Short mmCIF file of C-alpha atoms in Angstrom, two decimals:
data_model
loop_
_atom_site.label_atom_id
_atom_site.label_comp_id
_atom_site.label_asym_id
_atom_site.label_seq_id
_atom_site.Cartn_x
_atom_site.Cartn_y
_atom_site.Cartn_z
CA MET A 1326 -9.29 66.53 20.81
CA GLY A 1327 -7.12 63.53 19.98
CA LEU A 1328 -6.74 64.65 16.36
CA ILE A 1329 -5.83 68.16 17.49
CA GLY A 1330 -3.24 66.62 19.80
CA ILE A 1331 -1.65 64.69 16.92
CA ILE A 1332 -1.57 67.75 14.65
CA LEU A 1333 -0.16 69.97 17.44
CA SER A 1334 2.46 67.35 18.33
CA LEU A 1335 3.57 66.93 14.71
CA GLY A 1336 3.67 70.69 14.16
CA LEU A 1337 5.82 71.21 17.24
CA LEU A 1338 8.13 68.37 16.21
CA MET A 1339 8.74 70.00 12.83
CA TYR A 1340 9.11 73.53 14.20
CA LEU A 1341 11.32 72.71 17.18
CA ALA A 1342 13.54 70.40 15.12
CA TYR A 1343 13.99 73.29 12.66
CA ARG A 1344 14.97 75.45 15.63
CA GLY A 1345 17.74 72.99 16.45
CA ILE A 1346 16.36 70.96 19.36
CA ASN A 1347 17.51 67.35 19.21
CA VAL A 1348 14.90 64.77 18.28
CA LEU A 1349 16.13 62.48 21.09
CA ILE A 1350 14.47 64.93 23.46
CA LEU A 1351 11.63 66.06 21.23
CA ALA A 1352 10.31 62.67 20.13
CA PRO A 1353 9.38 61.21 23.54
CA LEU A 1354 8.15 64.50 24.97
CA LEU A 1355 5.92 65.33 22.03
CA ALA A 1356 4.70 61.75 21.77
CA MET A 1357 3.58 61.94 25.39
CA LEU A 1358 1.95 65.32 24.71
CA ALA A 1359 -0.18 63.66 22.05
CA VAL A 1360 -1.08 60.90 24.52
CA LEU A 1361 -2.11 63.41 27.20
CA LEU A 1362 -4.30 65.36 24.77
CA SER A 1363 -5.95 62.13 23.65
CA GLY A 1364 -7.26 61.71 27.19
CA GLY A 1365 -7.68 58.60 29.30
CA LEU A 1366 -4.54 56.82 28.08
CA PRO A 1367 -1.71 55.65 30.39
CA VAL A 1368 1.28 57.90 29.70
CA MET A 1369 4.06 55.86 31.33
CA ALA A 1370 2.81 52.57 29.91
CA THR A 1371 2.73 54.12 26.46
CA TYR A 1372 6.27 55.42 26.92
CA THR A 1373 7.84 52.16 28.09
CA GLN A 1374 5.69 49.64 26.20
CA VAL A 1375 5.10 51.44 22.91
CA PHE A 1376 7.72 54.17 22.41
CA MET A 1377 10.72 52.35 23.86
CA GLN A 1378 9.74 48.96 22.44
CA SER A 1379 9.52 50.40 18.93
CA LEU A 1380 12.76 52.33 19.36
CA GLY A 1381 14.52 49.18 20.53
CA GLY A 1382 13.10 47.08 17.71
CA TYR A 1383 14.42 49.51 15.11
CA VAL A 1384 17.89 49.55 16.66
CA THR A 1385 17.93 45.76 16.83
CA THR A 1386 17.14 45.44 13.13
CA TYR A 1387 19.16 48.26 11.59
CA PHE A 1388 22.05 49.08 13.93
CA PRO A 1389 24.55 46.92 11.99
CA LEU A 1390 23.80 48.89 8.81
CA PHE A 1391 24.31 52.27 10.49
CA LEU A 1392 27.43 51.05 12.29
CA LEU A 1393 29.12 49.44 9.30
CA GLY A 1394 28.12 52.24 6.94
CA ALA A 1395 29.66 54.85 9.22
CA ILE A 1396 32.87 52.86 9.67
CA PHE A 1397 33.16 52.23 5.94
CA GLY A 1398 32.69 55.91 5.19
CA LYS A 1399 35.30 56.94 7.74
CA VAL A 1400 37.78 54.37 6.41
CA MET A 1401 37.25 55.60 2.85
CA ALA A 1402 37.76 59.21 3.93
CA ASP A 1403 40.78 58.75 6.22
CA GLY A 1404 42.55 56.43 3.78
CA GLY A 1405 42.23 58.97 0.97
CA ALA A 1406 40.07 56.75 -1.23
CA ALA A 1407 37.15 59.18 -1.28
CA ARG A 1408 39.40 62.00 -2.41
CA THR A 1409 41.06 59.88 -5.11
CA ILE A 1410 37.69 58.88 -6.57
CA ALA A 1411 36.51 62.48 -6.59
CA GLU A 1412 39.65 63.77 -8.28
CA LYS A 1413 39.53 61.05 -10.92
CA ILE A 1414 35.95 61.89 -11.84
CA VAL A 1415 36.90 65.56 -12.11
CA GLU A 1416 39.73 64.52 -14.43
CA TRP A 1417 37.34 62.47 -16.60
CA VAL A 1418 34.56 65.00 -17.04
CA GLY A 1419 36.80 68.05 -17.18
CA GLY A 1420 37.32 70.96 -14.86
CA ASP A 1421 34.94 73.10 -16.92
CA ARG A 1422 32.05 70.81 -15.95
CA ALA A 1423 32.29 71.51 -12.28
CA ILE A 1424 28.67 70.75 -11.43
CA LEU A 1425 28.59 67.39 -13.22
CA ALA A 1426 31.93 66.40 -11.69
CA VAL A 1427 30.73 67.11 -8.16
CA VAL A 1428 27.41 65.30 -8.67
CA LEU A 1429 29.08 62.19 -10.10
CA ALA A 1430 31.79 62.12 -7.43
CA CYS A 1431 29.18 62.25 -4.67
CA GLY A 1432 27.04 59.69 -6.50
CA VAL A 1433 29.84 57.15 -6.86
CA LEU A 1434 30.76 57.40 -3.18
CA THR A 1435 27.22 57.24 -1.78
CA PHE A 1436 26.28 54.39 -4.13
CA GLY A 1437 29.32 52.59 -2.81
CA GLY A 1438 28.06 52.83 0.75
CA VAL A 1439 29.79 55.96 2.03
CA SER A 1440 27.59 58.02 4.38
CA LEU A 1441 26.26 61.21 2.82
CA PHE A 1442 27.64 63.17 5.79
CA VAL A 1443 31.11 61.71 5.18
CA VAL A 1444 30.78 62.40 1.45
CA ALA A 1445 29.90 66.03 2.13
CA PHE A 1446 33.01 66.50 4.26
CA ALA A 1447 35.25 64.55 1.88
CA ILE A 1448 34.03 66.15 -1.35
CA TYR A 1449 33.57 69.75 -0.22
CA PRO A 1450 37.26 70.86 -0.32
CA ILE A 1451 37.69 69.50 -3.85
CA ALA A 1452 34.28 70.73 -5.02
CA ASN A 1453 34.89 74.19 -3.60
CA ALA A 1454 38.24 74.48 -5.38
CA LEU A 1455 36.65 73.25 -8.62
CA PHE A 1456 33.78 75.76 -8.42
CA ARG A 1457 36.27 78.54 -7.73
CA ARG A 1458 38.44 77.61 -10.74
CA ALA A 1459 35.43 77.34 -13.03
CA ASP A 1460 33.96 80.57 -11.57
CA VAL A 1461 30.62 78.88 -10.81
CA PRO A 1462 28.58 80.61 -8.06
CA LYS A 1463 29.34 78.94 -4.75
CA ARG A 1464 25.68 79.22 -3.75
CA LEU A 1465 24.99 76.32 -6.16
CA LEU A 1466 27.52 74.04 -4.46
CA PRO A 1467 25.23 72.73 -1.66
CA ALA A 1468 22.62 71.73 -4.25
CA ALA A 1469 25.24 69.90 -6.35
CA ILE A 1470 26.38 67.91 -3.31
CA ALA A 1471 22.77 67.27 -2.29
CA LEU A 1472 21.90 66.01 -5.78
CA GLY A 1473 24.78 63.56 -5.80
CA SER A 1474 24.43 62.47 -2.18
CA PHE A 1475 20.77 62.14 -1.23
CA THR A 1476 18.66 61.67 -4.31
CA PHE A 1477 19.23 59.02 -6.98
CA THR A 1478 21.81 56.97 -5.05
CA MET A 1479 19.78 57.06 -1.85
CA THR A 1480 16.40 55.86 -3.08
CA ALA A 1481 16.38 55.04 -6.79
CA PHE A 1482 19.24 53.06 -8.28
CA PRO A 1483 18.88 49.33 -7.51
CA GLY A 1484 21.56 47.84 -5.29
CA THR A 1485 22.36 50.96 -3.29
CA PRO A 1486 23.25 50.02 0.31
CA ALA A 1487 21.60 53.20 1.67
CA ILE A 1488 19.45 52.57 4.75
CA GLN A 1489 16.46 54.02 2.88
CA ASN A 1490 16.74 51.15 0.41
CA ALA A 1491 16.98 48.54 3.19
CA ILE A 1492 14.12 49.56 5.50
CA PRO A 1493 11.32 48.25 3.18
CA ILE A 1494 12.92 44.77 2.95
CA PRO A 1495 11.25 43.15 6.00
CA PHE A 1496 7.85 44.60 5.13
CA PHE A 1497 7.72 43.42 1.51
CA GLY A 1498 10.12 40.43 1.53
CA THR A 1499 12.31 42.08 -1.12
CA ASN A 1500 15.98 43.05 -1.50
CA VAL A 1501 17.96 46.16 -2.40
CA PHE A 1502 17.71 45.40 -6.13
CA ALA A 1503 13.88 45.66 -6.14
CA ALA A 1504 12.26 46.95 -9.37
CA PRO A 1505 15.59 47.60 -11.13
CA LEU A 1506 14.24 49.05 -14.38
CA LEU A 1507 11.84 51.56 -12.85
CA GLY A 1508 14.37 52.38 -10.14
CA THR A 1509 17.01 53.11 -12.76
CA LEU A 1510 14.57 55.27 -14.71
CA ALA A 1511 13.74 57.28 -11.59
CA GLY A 1512 17.44 57.69 -10.85
CA LEU A 1513 18.17 58.96 -14.35
CA ILE A 1514 15.33 61.47 -14.08
CA MET A 1515 16.83 62.81 -10.84
CA LEU A 1516 20.40 62.82 -12.15
CA GLY A 1517 19.57 64.31 -15.54
CA GLY A 1518 16.93 66.75 -14.36
CA GLY A 1519 18.95 68.00 -11.41
CA THR A 1520 22.16 68.43 -13.37
CA LEU A 1521 20.32 70.26 -16.16
CA TRP A 1522 18.67 72.60 -13.64
CA LEU A 1523 21.94 73.48 -11.91
CA SER A 1524 23.80 73.91 -15.20
CA ARG A 1525 21.19 76.33 -16.50
CA ARG A 1526 21.24 78.23 -13.21
CA ALA A 1527 25.01 78.54 -13.45
CA LYS A 1528 24.82 79.71 -17.06
CA ALA A 1529 22.17 82.29 -16.21
CA ALA A 1530 24.25 83.57 -13.29
CA GLN A 1531 27.35 83.89 -15.45
CA GLY A 1532 25.27 85.75 -18.02
CA ARG A 1533 24.52 88.32 -15.32
CA GLY A 1534 28.20 88.57 -14.49
CA GLU A 1535 27.92 86.55 -11.29
CA GLY A 1536 30.90 84.32 -10.58
CA TYR A 1537 32.11 82.27 -7.64
CA GLY A 1538 31.94 85.25 -5.30
CA VAL A 1539 33.87 86.22 -2.18
CA HIS A 1540 33.46 83.80 0.72
CA GLU A 1541 35.13 83.14 4.03
CA ARG A 1542 36.81 79.78 4.58
CA THR A 1543 34.95 77.22 6.67
CA GLY A 1544 36.22 74.54 9.02
CA ALA A 1545 35.62 71.94 6.32
CA ASP A 1546 37.77 73.59 3.67
CA SER A 1547 40.68 71.23 4.30
CA SER A 1548 39.97 67.57 5.03
CA LEU A 1549 43.40 66.19 4.09
CA PRO A 1550 46.76 67.85 3.48
CA GLU A 1551 47.31 68.83 -0.13
CA ASP A 1552 50.49 66.74 -0.22
CA ALA A 1553 48.94 63.69 1.43
CA ASP A 1554 49.84 60.30 -0.04
CA MET A 1555 46.73 59.31 -1.99
CA PRO A 1556 45.95 55.74 -3.15
CA GLY A 1557 45.69 54.90 -6.83
CA PHE A 1558 42.25 54.85 -8.40
CA VAL A 1559 42.03 51.04 -8.57
CA ALA A 1560 42.83 50.67 -4.87
CA ALA A 1561 40.35 53.44 -4.04
CA ILE A 1562 37.44 52.08 -6.09
CA LEU A 1563 37.79 48.36 -5.29
CA PRO A 1564 36.01 48.56 -1.89
CA VAL A 1565 33.10 50.39 -3.54
CA ILE A 1566 32.86 47.72 -6.25
CA ALA A 1567 33.04 45.05 -3.55
CA VAL A 1568 30.02 46.47 -1.71
CA ILE A 1569 27.89 46.37 -4.84
CA GLY A 1570 29.24 43.11 -6.30
CA LEU A 1571 29.11 41.08 -3.10
CA ASN A 1572 25.63 42.37 -2.39
CA ALA A 1573 24.41 41.11 -5.76
CA LEU A 1574 26.27 37.78 -5.45
CA LEU A 1575 24.81 37.03 -2.03
CA THR A 1576 21.33 38.19 -2.98
CA TYR A 1577 20.98 36.30 -6.26
CA VAL A 1578 23.35 33.34 -5.97
CA VAL A 1579 24.38 32.41 -2.45
CA PHE A 1580 21.27 32.91 -0.32
CA PRO A 1581 18.72 31.47 -2.80
CA ASN A 1582 20.69 28.19 -2.76
CA MET A 1583 21.15 28.10 1.00
CA ASN A 1584 19.14 25.94 3.39
CA ALA A 1585 17.87 28.21 6.16
CA ASP A 1586 15.09 26.07 7.64
CA TYR A 1587 16.51 26.82 11.09
CA LEU A 1588 15.04 30.31 10.83
CA ALA A 1589 11.61 28.80 11.51
CA ASP A 1590 12.79 28.09 15.07
CA ALA A 1591 11.38 30.55 17.61
CA LYS A 1592 14.82 31.40 18.94
CA TYR A 1593 15.74 32.75 15.50
CA GLY A 1594 12.57 34.80 15.26
CA ALA A 1595 10.35 32.24 13.50
CA THR A 1596 10.98 33.99 10.21
CA GLU A 1597 11.92 33.22 6.62
CA LEU A 1598 15.14 33.73 4.71
CA SER A 1599 13.47 36.13 2.28
CA ARG A 1600 12.75 38.53 5.14
CA VAL A 1601 16.34 38.75 6.36
CA ALA A 1602 18.48 37.93 3.33
CA GLY A 1603 18.56 41.55 2.15
CA ILE A 1604 19.89 42.78 5.49
CA TRP A 1605 22.38 39.91 5.71
CA ALA A 1606 23.73 40.70 2.24
CA ILE A 1607 24.43 44.34 3.09
CA ILE A 1608 26.06 43.46 6.42
CA ILE A 1609 28.42 40.90 4.90
CA SER A 1610 29.25 43.16 1.93
CA LEU A 1611 30.14 46.10 4.16
CA VAL A 1612 32.27 44.00 6.51
CA VAL A 1613 34.30 42.57 3.62
CA SER A 1614 34.64 46.00 2.00
CA ILE A 1615 35.84 47.62 5.23
CA VAL A 1616 38.55 44.97 5.60
CA LEU A 1617 39.50 45.42 1.95
CA ALA A 1618 39.71 49.21 2.26
CA LEU A 1619 41.88 48.91 5.34
CA ALA A 1620 44.19 46.36 3.73
CA LEU A 1621 44.65 48.34 0.51
CA ASN A 1622 45.42 51.62 2.27
CA TRP A 1623 46.89 50.45 5.59
CA LYS A 1624 50.02 52.62 5.45
CA ARG A 1625 47.99 55.77 4.78
CA PHE A 1626 46.05 55.69 8.05
CA ALA A 1627 47.50 57.81 10.83
CA ASP A 1628 45.70 55.64 13.40
CA VAL A 1629 43.45 52.77 12.28
CA LYS A 1630 41.99 52.36 15.76
CA GLU A 1631 41.06 56.04 15.85
CA THR A 1632 39.44 55.81 12.40
CA VAL A 1633 37.32 52.80 13.37
CA ASN A 1634 36.42 54.30 16.74
CA LYS A 1635 35.31 57.59 15.19
CA GLY A 1636 33.26 55.75 12.59
CA THR A 1637 31.65 53.68 15.32
CA MET A 1638 30.74 56.69 17.44
CA GLY A 1639 29.54 58.54 14.36
CA SER A 1640 26.85 55.90 13.84
CA LEU A 1641 25.21 56.31 17.24
CA LEU A 1642 23.48 59.68 16.95
CA PRO A 1643 21.98 59.03 13.48
CA ILE A 1644 20.46 55.68 14.42
CA PHE A 1645 19.07 56.86 17.75
CA ASN A 1646 17.64 60.00 16.14
CA THR A 1647 15.87 57.84 13.58
CA ALA A 1648 14.85 55.20 16.12
CA SER A 1649 13.36 57.93 18.32
CA GLU A 1650 11.28 59.10 15.38
CA VAL A 1651 10.14 55.52 14.85
CA GLY A 1652 9.13 55.33 18.50
CA TYR A 1653 7.27 58.61 18.12
CA GLY A 1654 5.46 57.26 15.07
CA ALA A 1655 4.49 54.08 16.92
CA VAL A 1656 2.91 56.14 19.70
CA ILE A 1657 0.98 58.31 17.25
CA ALA A 1658 -0.17 55.19 15.40
CA SER A 1659 -1.44 53.69 18.68
CA LEU A 1660 -3.76 56.63 19.40
CA PRO A 1661 -7.47 56.26 18.57
CA ALA A 1662 -7.49 59.47 16.51
CA PHE A 1663 -4.79 58.09 14.23
CA GLY A 1664 -7.46 55.89 12.70
CA LEU A 1665 -8.93 58.99 11.08
CA ILE A 1666 -5.56 59.87 9.53
CA ARG A 1667 -4.97 56.28 8.40
CA ASP A 1668 -8.38 56.04 6.77
CA ALA A 1669 -7.87 59.40 5.06
CA VAL A 1670 -4.52 58.33 3.63
CA LEU A 1671 -5.81 54.95 2.52
CA GLY A 1672 -8.92 56.58 1.10
CA LEU A 1673 -7.06 59.10 -1.06
CA PHE A 1674 -6.43 56.52 -3.77
CA PRO A 1675 -8.50 53.46 -2.77
CA ASN A 1676 -7.75 51.69 -6.03
CA ASN A 1677 -4.06 52.56 -6.12
CA PRO A 1678 -2.04 51.54 -3.03
CA LEU A 1679 1.13 52.80 -4.73
CA ALA A 1680 -0.18 56.37 -4.70
CA SER A 1681 -1.48 56.06 -1.14
CA LEU A 1682 1.84 54.66 -0.01
CA ALA A 1683 3.73 57.51 -1.70
CA VAL A 1684 1.58 60.15 -0.01
CA ALA A 1685 1.90 58.55 3.43
CA VAL A 1686 5.70 58.21 3.26
CA ASN A 1687 6.24 61.67 1.77
CA VAL A 1688 4.06 63.43 4.33
CA LEU A 1689 5.67 61.70 7.30
CA ALA A 1690 9.18 62.17 5.90
CA GLY A 1691 8.41 65.86 5.50
CA ILE A 1692 7.02 66.24 9.01
CA THR A 1693 9.96 64.50 10.65
CA GLY A 1694 12.58 65.91 8.28
CA SER A 1695 13.98 62.43 7.82
CA ALA A 1696 13.72 60.02 4.90
CA SER A 1697 14.42 56.93 6.99
CA GLY A 1698 12.38 58.18 9.93
CA GLY A 1699 9.31 59.08 7.89
CA MET A 1700 9.47 55.82 5.94
CA SER A 1701 9.83 53.80 9.12
CA ILE A 1702 6.88 55.52 10.76
CA ALA A 1703 4.68 54.95 7.70
CA LEU A 1704 5.63 51.30 7.36
CA LYS A 1705 5.34 50.64 11.07
CA ALA A 1706 1.80 52.01 11.08
CA LEU A 1707 0.54 51.01 7.64
CA GLY A 1708 3.04 48.58 6.14
CA GLU A 1709 0.91 45.47 6.57
CA GLN A 1710 -2.14 47.18 5.12
CA PHE A 1711 -0.23 48.44 2.09
CA ALA A 1712 1.33 45.03 1.49
CA ALA A 1713 -2.10 43.35 1.72
CA MET A 1714 -3.61 45.92 -0.67
CA GLY A 1715 -0.76 45.33 -3.10
CA VAL A 1716 -1.30 41.57 -3.04
CA GLU A 1717 -5.04 41.99 -3.54
CA GLN A 1718 -4.51 44.16 -6.60
CA GLY A 1719 -1.67 42.11 -8.03
CA ILE A 1720 1.01 44.75 -7.51
CA SER A 1721 4.56 43.49 -7.31
CA MET A 1722 6.13 43.74 -3.85
CA GLU A 1723 9.31 44.89 -5.60
CA LEU A 1724 7.40 47.85 -7.00
CA MET A 1725 5.95 48.58 -3.56
CA HIS A 1726 9.49 48.56 -2.18
CA ARG A 1727 10.81 50.94 -4.82
CA VAL A 1728 7.92 53.40 -4.50
CA THR A 1729 8.39 53.39 -0.72
CA ALA A 1730 12.09 54.17 -1.03
CA LEU A 1731 11.53 56.84 -3.69
CA SER A 1732 8.81 58.50 -1.62
CA SER A 1733 11.11 58.82 1.38
CA GLY A 1734 13.42 61.02 -0.68
CA GLY A 1735 10.95 63.76 -1.55
CA PHE A 1736 9.57 65.96 1.22
CA ASP A 1737 12.28 64.78 3.60
CA ALA A 1738 14.64 67.50 2.31
CA LEU A 1739 12.55 70.41 3.56
CA PRO A 1740 14.46 73.21 5.35
CA HIS A 1741 14.44 71.51 8.77
CA ASN A 1742 16.11 68.34 7.45
CA GLY A 1743 19.27 67.55 9.41
CA ALA A 1744 21.30 66.70 6.32
CA VAL A 1745 20.34 70.02 4.70
CA ILE A 1746 21.32 71.99 7.79
CA THR A 1747 24.62 70.10 8.07
CA LEU A 1748 25.40 70.57 4.38
CA LEU A 1749 24.83 74.31 4.56
CA ALA A 1750 27.09 74.50 7.61
CA ILE A 1751 29.87 72.56 5.89
CA THR A 1752 29.77 74.77 2.80
CA GLY A 1753 29.35 78.05 4.69
CA MET A 1754 26.11 78.85 2.88
CA THR A 1755 22.65 79.79 4.21
CA HIS A 1756 19.08 78.73 3.50
CA LYS A 1757 18.44 82.12 1.90
CA LYS A 1758 21.34 81.76 -0.55
CA SER A 1759 21.16 78.08 -1.44
CA TYR A 1760 17.97 76.35 -0.34
CA SER A 1761 15.84 77.17 -3.40
CA ASP A 1762 18.15 75.08 -5.61
CA ILE A 1763 18.34 72.30 -3.01
CA PHE A 1764 14.53 72.23 -3.04
CA VAL A 1765 14.39 71.77 -6.81
CA VAL A 1766 16.99 69.00 -7.05
CA ALA A 1767 16.20 67.17 -3.79
CA VAL A 1768 12.43 67.67 -3.44
CA ALA A 1769 10.66 68.72 -6.64
CA ILE A 1770 12.49 66.51 -9.17
CA PRO A 1771 12.49 63.38 -6.92
CA VAL A 1772 8.73 63.79 -6.37
CA PHE A 1773 8.26 64.01 -10.14
CA ALA A 1774 10.36 60.85 -10.58
CA THR A 1775 8.23 59.04 -7.99
CA ILE A 1776 5.02 60.05 -9.76
CA THR A 1777 6.49 58.78 -13.03
CA VAL A 1778 7.26 55.39 -11.50
CA ILE A 1779 3.78 55.15 -9.95
CA VAL A 1780 2.12 55.92 -13.29
CA LEU A 1781 4.25 53.44 -15.23
CA GLY A 1782 3.97 50.81 -12.51
CA SER A 1783 0.20 51.17 -12.37
CA LEU A 1784 0.09 50.61 -16.13
CA GLY A 1785 2.02 47.39 -15.66
CA LEU A 1786 5.17 48.66 -17.40
#
C-alpha cells in the first residue's frame, strides 16, 4: 500500500501541476497523502520535522543564488544590456540565420547568469521580429529560445552560474567548472544537434510554402521602446564576462590559497572550504556583476529601486516552488516503501553509478517538471550513496557532478514544466503547435548528450 501511495502521489503531482495548480499547495498536500497511505506514520510530525525542515534547508543554502540571479537578470533587462547583446549577435551571424542568432543570444545571456525567464522576455521581441523578417515559421520560435536558454548553458558548459550547476556542489565537493571537457562536449552536442534540427525543420517548412504565418500580438511583444537609449556592446557584455571571470578567479586562485580553518567550528557548520567555495564564488561574482551593470548603465534605468525590488520579488516564487518539491522529495524518501524504489534505481546499473544517477535524476526531474527540483530530490535521498559508490569504483566526483547536472536537463522539459508553459505563453504559441520541437531540442538531444558523457566517462576518457 505504501508503494501505491507513492506512485499515486507522484502521478497526482505531475497531473495537477500540468493543470496549473501551484506546487506550493500541491507538494505538502500530496506528500501527506503518501504518508497517510503508508499507514501508521505521524502526519503532522512528518510535515513539520521532515517536509518543512528540508524546505528550510534548501532555502538556507540556495536563496542567495536565486535572489542574486533574479536581480542580475532584471538589471540586465531594464538597463538594455540584454537587448544590446541580442542585437549584436544578430548582426554578427546575419539576419538570414534567424534560428542560430536567437539560440546564441539566449545562450550568451543565460551563460552570463541571466534567468531563463528574463531571457525569454528580453529576447522574444527581437527574436519575433527576426523570424518575421526571415519568414521562418513562428511555431519554431519557442524551441529556439528553449534551446538557447535551458539546455547547454543550464547543465553542460563548465562555469555556468545556473542553479542546476550549483546544486551538486555540496554533495560531491566540486565547483561549477566540474568535468570541463566532457561538459563542453555535451554542450556542443546540444547546441549543434538542436540548431541542426531546427534549421532542417525550417527548411522543410519553407519547401512546403510555410512562412512565418499570421499571429496575434502578445503582451511580451514589446519589452523596451524601439527608440530606447541602448548601451554599447562593451558596456552590455562586461557584467556577463565579470560573472564568469570572477567565478573562475575565486574558484581556482583565491579560495585554494585561503585559510578557512574556522569553518571547522560548529557555529560555521563544522564544514570544509571545498563544500562551500563553489557557492561563495557564485555569490561574490553575481554581487560584483550587479554593481557593475548598475554603474555602467545607471542613466538608462527609469527607477533603480524598482528594478532591484522587482528582481528581488521575482526570486521568491521560483525558490519556494523548488524548495517545496525538495520537501516533498524528503517526505517520500522517508517512507518505508521508498526503499523499494531506491533499491530498484541503484540495482539498474549496479556496476555503473553514473548510469544509476542519471536515471534517478531524470525520472524525478520528469515527475516534478523541474530540473532543480528533481535533482535536489534525487541528491537529498540518494546523494550520499551515489558519492560512496563513485569513490568505491574510482569515479571522479567532478564527473558525478556533471552527469547529475546533465541529467536534470532531460525529462524536466516535459509538457507540464513551468518554464515550457511560460515560454509558450510569452510567444503566444501552444503545446500542439510548438511542443514537438521543444521536446527534441530540450529533452531528446540532451538525454543523448548525457548518455554520451556517461559512456565516455565510464571508459575513463
